Amino acid sequence: MPKPHLIILHNETVRALLKQAWEDSEPGGANAHEEGGFVLRDAAAEFSVYRWPTGAQNEIRVPSHSGCKIGDTEIVASFHTHPNVGDDYLQEPSETDKRAVRNDPNLKGANYVGEFVISRDTIYLVTPQGQVRELVDTDDLFSDE
């Protein structure tokens, strides 16, 4: 049986919306900025994405998400982009990214798998414990549509 984070990542709706967030972040451009959001699952087990407000060049603010929910809808994952591709920027999750997930008491839902970090070459997962896994090549995931 596929792992929950892979079920989420390969869901058509989620994949399309993650790709849109990546494109919206203007990767590699002069106006590159972080985009992010929550992946939600409703009572009918349908996925949707709740986008966060547009971030800055290398940071983004996470909106309130008490109890690992937006309203009454369960958060099963979060995500943000790393669109800056120059030598001065990390493509992989930073220590701040890891701490933000690990130390957030409102991202401790039973079905929360972690945060996807979308970079130019790789999509990473920061687990709820703050560990990082490389999941898939970005182009491979987004070209499956």
PDB file of C-alpha atoms in Angstrom:
ATOM      1  CA  MET A   1       0.000   0.000   0.000  1.00  0.00           C
ATOM      2  CA  PRO A   2       1.410   3.450  -0.912  1.00  0.00           C
ATOM      3  CA  LYS A   3       2.603   5.710   1.878  1.00  0.00           C
ATOM      4  CA  PRO A   4       0.200   8.534   2.810  1.00  0.00           C
ATOM      5  CA  HIS A   5       2.590  11.300   1.682  1.00  0.00           C
ATOM      6  CA  LEU A   6       2.833   9.684  -1.766  1.00  0.00           C
ATOM      7  CA  ILE A   7      -0.950   9.328  -2.035  1.00  0.00           C
ATOM      8  CA  ILE A   8      -1.242  13.064  -1.331  1.00  0.00           C
ATOM      9  CA  LEU A   9       1.603  14.071  -3.648  1.00  0.00           C
ATOM     10  CA  HIS A  10       0.318  12.000  -6.576  1.00  0.00           C
ATOM     11  CA  ASN A  11      -3.320  13.051  -6.250  1.00  0.00           C
ATOM     12  CA  GLU A  12      -4.231  14.840  -9.513  1.00  0.00           C
ATOM     13  CA  THR A  13      -5.817  17.841  -7.818  1.00  0.00           C
ATOM     14  CA  VAL A  14      -3.003  18.303  -5.324  1.00  0.00           C
ATOM     15  CA  ARG A  15      -0.298  17.817  -7.961  1.00  0.00           C
ATOM     16  CA  ALA A  16      -1.874  20.431 -10.252  1.00  0.00           C
ATOM     17  CA  LEU A  17      -2.196  22.945  -7.417  1.00  0.00           C
ATOM     18  CA  LEU A  18       1.386  22.370  -6.239  1.00  0.00           C
ATOM     19  CA  LYS A  19       2.572  22.914  -9.797  1.00  0.00           C
ATOM     20  CA  GLN A  20       0.543  26.143  -9.937  1.00  0.00           C
ATOM     21  CA  ALA A  21       2.116  27.351  -6.679  1.00  0.00           C
ATOM     22  CA  TRP A  22       5.577  26.556  -8.096  1.00  0.00           C
ATOM     23  CA  GLU A  23       4.848  28.537 -11.264  1.00  0.00           C
ATOM     24  CA  ASP A  24       3.298  31.400  -9.263  1.00  0.00           C
ATOM     25  CA  SER A  25       6.525  31.674  -7.246  1.00  0.00           C
ATOM     26  CA  GLU A  26       8.365  32.752 -10.435  1.00  0.00           C
ATOM     27  CA  PRO A  27      11.303  30.361  -9.941  1.00  0.00           C
ATOM     28  CA  GLY A  28      14.688  31.663 -11.005  1.00  0.00           C
ATOM     29  CA  GLY A  29      13.326  35.099 -11.880  1.00  0.00           C
ATOM     30  CA  ALA A  30      14.008  38.555 -10.517  1.00  0.00           C
ATOM     31  CA  ASN A  31      10.647  38.461  -8.698  1.00  0.00           C
ATOM     32  CA  ALA A  32      11.034  34.958  -7.241  1.00  0.00           C
ATOM     33  CA  HIS A  33       9.121  34.622  -3.982  1.00  0.00           C
ATOM     34  CA  GLU A  34       7.855  31.826  -1.799  1.00  0.00           C
ATOM     35  CA  GLU A  35       4.354  30.445  -2.175  1.00  0.00           C
ATOM     36  CA  GLY A  36       2.778  27.884   0.124  1.00  0.00           C
ATOM     37  CA  GLY A  37      -0.322  26.355   1.561  1.00  0.00           C
ATOM     38  CA  PHE A  38      -2.063  23.524   3.331  1.00  0.00           C
ATOM     39  CA  VAL A  39      -3.319  20.315   1.751  1.00  0.00           C
ATOM     40  CA  LEU A  40      -6.722  19.579   3.258  1.00  0.00           C
ATOM     41  CA  ARG A  41      -8.842  16.433   3.335  1.00  0.00           C
ATOM     42  CA  ASP A  42     -12.571  16.711   3.948  1.00  0.00           C
ATOM     43  CA  ALA A  43     -15.009  14.232   5.481  1.00  0.00           C
ATOM     44  CA  ALA A  44     -15.528  12.617   2.047  1.00  0.00           C
ATOM     45  CA  ALA A  45     -11.722  12.037   1.822  1.00  0.00           C
ATOM     46  CA  GLU A  46     -11.404  14.587  -1.008  1.00  0.00           C
ATOM     47  CA  PHE A  47      -8.255  16.700  -1.168  1.00  0.00           C
ATOM     48  CA  SER A  48      -8.096  20.453  -1.669  1.00  0.00           C
ATOM     49  CA  VAL A  49      -5.459  23.135  -1.223  1.00  0.00           C
ATOM     50  CA  TYR A  50      -5.678  26.257   0.924  1.00  0.00           C
ATOM     51  CA  ARG A  51      -3.087  28.782  -0.298  1.00  0.00           C
ATOM     52  CA  TRP A  52      -1.216  31.042   2.093  1.00  0.00           C
ATOM     53  CA  PRO A  53      -0.640  34.727   1.382  1.00  0.00           C
ATOM     54  CA  THR A  54       2.251  35.328  -1.035  1.00  0.00           C
ATOM     55  CA  GLY A  55       5.603  35.287   0.698  1.00  0.00           C
ATOM     56  CA  ALA A  56       8.809  37.249   0.285  1.00  0.00           C
ATOM     57  CA  GLN A  57      11.968  36.321  -1.563  1.00  0.00           C
ATOM     58  CA  ASN A  58      13.019  33.690   0.952  1.00  0.00           C
ATOM     59  CA  GLU A  59      10.311  33.522   3.606  1.00  0.00           C
ATOM     60  CA  ILE A  60       6.604  32.994   4.019  1.00  0.00           C
ATOM     61  CA  ARG A  61       4.152  33.428   6.877  1.00  0.00           C
ATOM     62  CA  VAL A  62       1.910  30.552   7.841  1.00  0.00           C
ATOM     63  CA  PRO A  63      -1.685  31.518   8.688  1.00  0.00           C
ATOM     64  CA  SER A  64      -3.430  30.295  11.833  1.00  0.00           C
ATOM     65  CA  HIS A  65      -4.226  26.578  11.784  1.00  0.00           C
ATOM     66  CA  SER A  66      -5.435  25.626  15.249  1.00  0.00           C
ATOM     67  CA  GLY A  67      -5.724  21.901  15.939  1.00  0.00           C
ATOM     68  CA  CYS A  68      -4.219  21.008  12.542  1.00  0.00           C
ATOM     69  CA  LYS A  69      -7.371  22.260  10.821  1.00  0.00           C
ATOM     70  CA  ILE A  70      -8.630  25.089   8.666  1.00  0.00           C
ATOM     71  CA  GLY A  71     -12.152  25.586   9.920  1.00  0.00           C
ATOM     72  CA  ASP A  72     -13.466  22.046  10.299  1.00  0.00           C
ATOM     73  CA  THR A  73     -11.245  20.586   7.571  1.00  0.00           C
ATOM     74  CA  GLU A  74      -8.218  18.467   8.433  1.00  0.00           C
ATOM     75  CA  ILE A  75      -4.714  19.525   7.354  1.00  0.00           C
ATOM     76  CA  VAL A  76      -2.870  16.460   6.033  1.00  0.00           C
ATOM     77  CA  ALA A  77       0.194  18.279   4.651  1.00  0.00           C
ATOM     78  CA  SER A  78       1.684  21.709   4.166  1.00  0.00           C
ATOM     79  CA  PHE A  79       3.970  22.973   1.416  1.00  0.00           C
ATOM     80  CA  HIS A  80       6.082  25.876   0.314  1.00  0.00           C
ATOM     81  CA  THR A  81       8.360  26.688  -2.582  1.00  0.00           C
ATOM     82  CA  HIS A  82      12.084  27.450  -2.766  1.00  0.00           C
ATOM     83  CA  PRO A  83      12.115  29.392  -6.061  1.00  0.00           C
ATOM     84  CA  ASN A  84      15.473  31.140  -5.640  1.00  0.00           C
ATOM     85  CA  VAL A  85      18.001  29.099  -7.564  1.00  0.00           C
ATOM     86  CA  GLY A  86      21.221  31.105  -7.109  1.00  0.00           C
ATOM     87  CA  ASP A  87      24.242  29.983  -5.119  1.00  0.00           C
ATOM     88  CA  ASP A  88      23.144  32.127  -2.159  1.00  0.00           C
ATOM     89  CA  TYR A  89      19.972  30.065  -1.626  1.00  0.00           C
ATOM     90  CA  LEU A  90      19.301  26.569  -0.326  1.00  0.00           C
ATOM     91  CA  GLN A  91      17.163  24.342  -2.460  1.00  0.00           C
ATOM     92  CA  GLU A  92      16.748  21.791   0.310  1.00  0.00           C
ATOM     93  CA  PRO A  93      14.772  22.577   3.479  1.00  0.00           C
ATOM     94  CA  SER A  94      16.624  24.881   5.864  1.00  0.00           C
ATOM     95  CA  GLU A  95      17.058  24.416   9.596  1.00  0.00           C
ATOM     96  CA  THR A  96      14.313  27.036  10.006  1.00  0.00           C
ATOM     97  CA  ASP A  97      12.001  24.949   7.781  1.00  0.00           C
ATOM     98  CA  LYS A  98      12.701  21.829   9.851  1.00  0.00           C
ATOM     99  CA  ARG A  99      12.164  23.608  13.177  1.00  0.00           C
ATOM    100  CA  ALA A 100       8.969  25.266  11.950  1.00  0.00           C
ATOM    101  CA  VAL A 101       7.376  21.890  11.238  1.00  0.00           C
ATOM    102  CA  ARG A 102       8.848  20.009  14.197  1.00  0.00           C
ATOM    103  CA  ASN A 103       8.018  22.678  16.788  1.00  0.00           C
ATOM    104  CA  ASP A 104       4.522  23.673  15.602  1.00  0.00           C
ATOM    105  CA  PRO A 105       2.026  22.229  18.099  1.00  0.00           C
ATOM    106  CA  ASN A 106      -0.795  22.805  15.597  1.00  0.00           C
ATOM    107  CA  LEU A 107       0.781  20.490  13.024  1.00  0.00           C
ATOM    108  CA  LYS A 108       0.458  17.386  15.160  1.00  0.00           C
ATOM    109  CA  GLY A 109      -2.729  15.952  13.703  1.00  0.00           C
ATOM    110  CA  ALA A 110      -2.922  12.170  13.478  1.00  0.00           C
ATOM    111  CA  ASN A 111      -2.960  12.291   9.657  1.00  0.00           C
ATOM    112  CA  TYR A 112      -0.464  15.142   9.104  1.00  0.00           C
ATOM    113  CA  VAL A 113       2.416  13.764   6.989  1.00  0.00           C
ATOM    114  CA  GLY A 114       4.669  16.842   6.981  1.00  0.00           C
ATOM    115  CA  GLU A 115       5.641  19.715   4.706  1.00  0.00           C
ATOM    116  CA  PHE A 116       6.549  19.398   1.037  1.00  0.00           C
ATOM    117  CA  VAL A 117       9.309  21.781  -0.017  1.00  0.00           C
ATOM    118  CA  ILE A 118       9.262  22.316  -3.774  1.00  0.00           C
ATOM    119  CA  SER A 119      12.593  23.284  -5.313  1.00  0.00           C
ATOM    120  CA  ARG A 120      13.866  23.480  -8.873  1.00  0.00           C
ATOM    121  CA  ASP A 121      15.152  19.893  -8.942  1.00  0.00           C
ATOM    122  CA  THR A 122      13.627  18.027  -6.014  1.00  0.00           C
ATOM    123  CA  ILE A 123      10.507  17.849  -3.901  1.00  0.00           C
ATOM    124  CA  TYR A 124      11.415  17.191  -0.278  1.00  0.00           C
ATOM    125  CA  LEU A 125       9.335  16.160   2.708  1.00  0.00           C
ATOM    126  CA  VAL A 126       9.977  17.601   6.158  1.00  0.00           C
ATOM    127  CA  THR A 127       8.412  15.046   8.503  1.00  0.00           C
ATOM    128  CA  PRO A 128       6.519  16.097  11.633  1.00  0.00           C
ATOM    129  CA  GLN A 129       9.694  15.163  13.556  1.00  0.00           C
ATOM    130  CA  GLY A 130      11.764  17.597  11.437  1.00  0.00           C
ATOM    131  CA  GLN A 131      13.595  15.006   9.348  1.00  0.00           C
ATOM    132  CA  VAL A 132      14.073  15.575   5.613  1.00  0.00           C
ATOM    133  CA  ARG A 133      13.461  13.064   2.833  1.00  0.00           C
ATOM    134  CA  GLU A 134      13.989  13.535  -0.896  1.00  0.00           C
ATOM    135  CA  LEU A 135      10.800  12.318  -2.560  1.00  0.00           C
ATOM    136  CA  VAL A 136      10.803  12.918  -6.302  1.00  0.00           C
ATOM    137  CA  ASP A 137      12.332  15.028  -9.059  1.00  0.00           C
ATOM    138  CA  THR A 138      10.220  18.133  -9.510  1.00  0.00           C
ATOM    139  CA  ASP A 139      10.071  17.796 -13.311  1.00  0.00           C
ATOM    140  CA  ASP A 140       9.063  14.133 -13.043  1.00  0.00           C
ATOM    141  CA  LEU A 141       6.137  14.889 -10.743  1.00  0.00           C
ATOM    142  CA  PHE A 142       4.889  17.903 -12.659  1.00  0.00           C
ATOM    143  CA  SER A 143       5.288  16.305 -16.101  1.00  0.00           C
ATOM    144  CA  ASP A 144       2.965  13.413 -15.102  1.00  0.00           C
ATOM    145  CA  GLU A 145      -0.086  15.600 -15.607  1.00  0.00           C
TER     146      GLU A 145
END
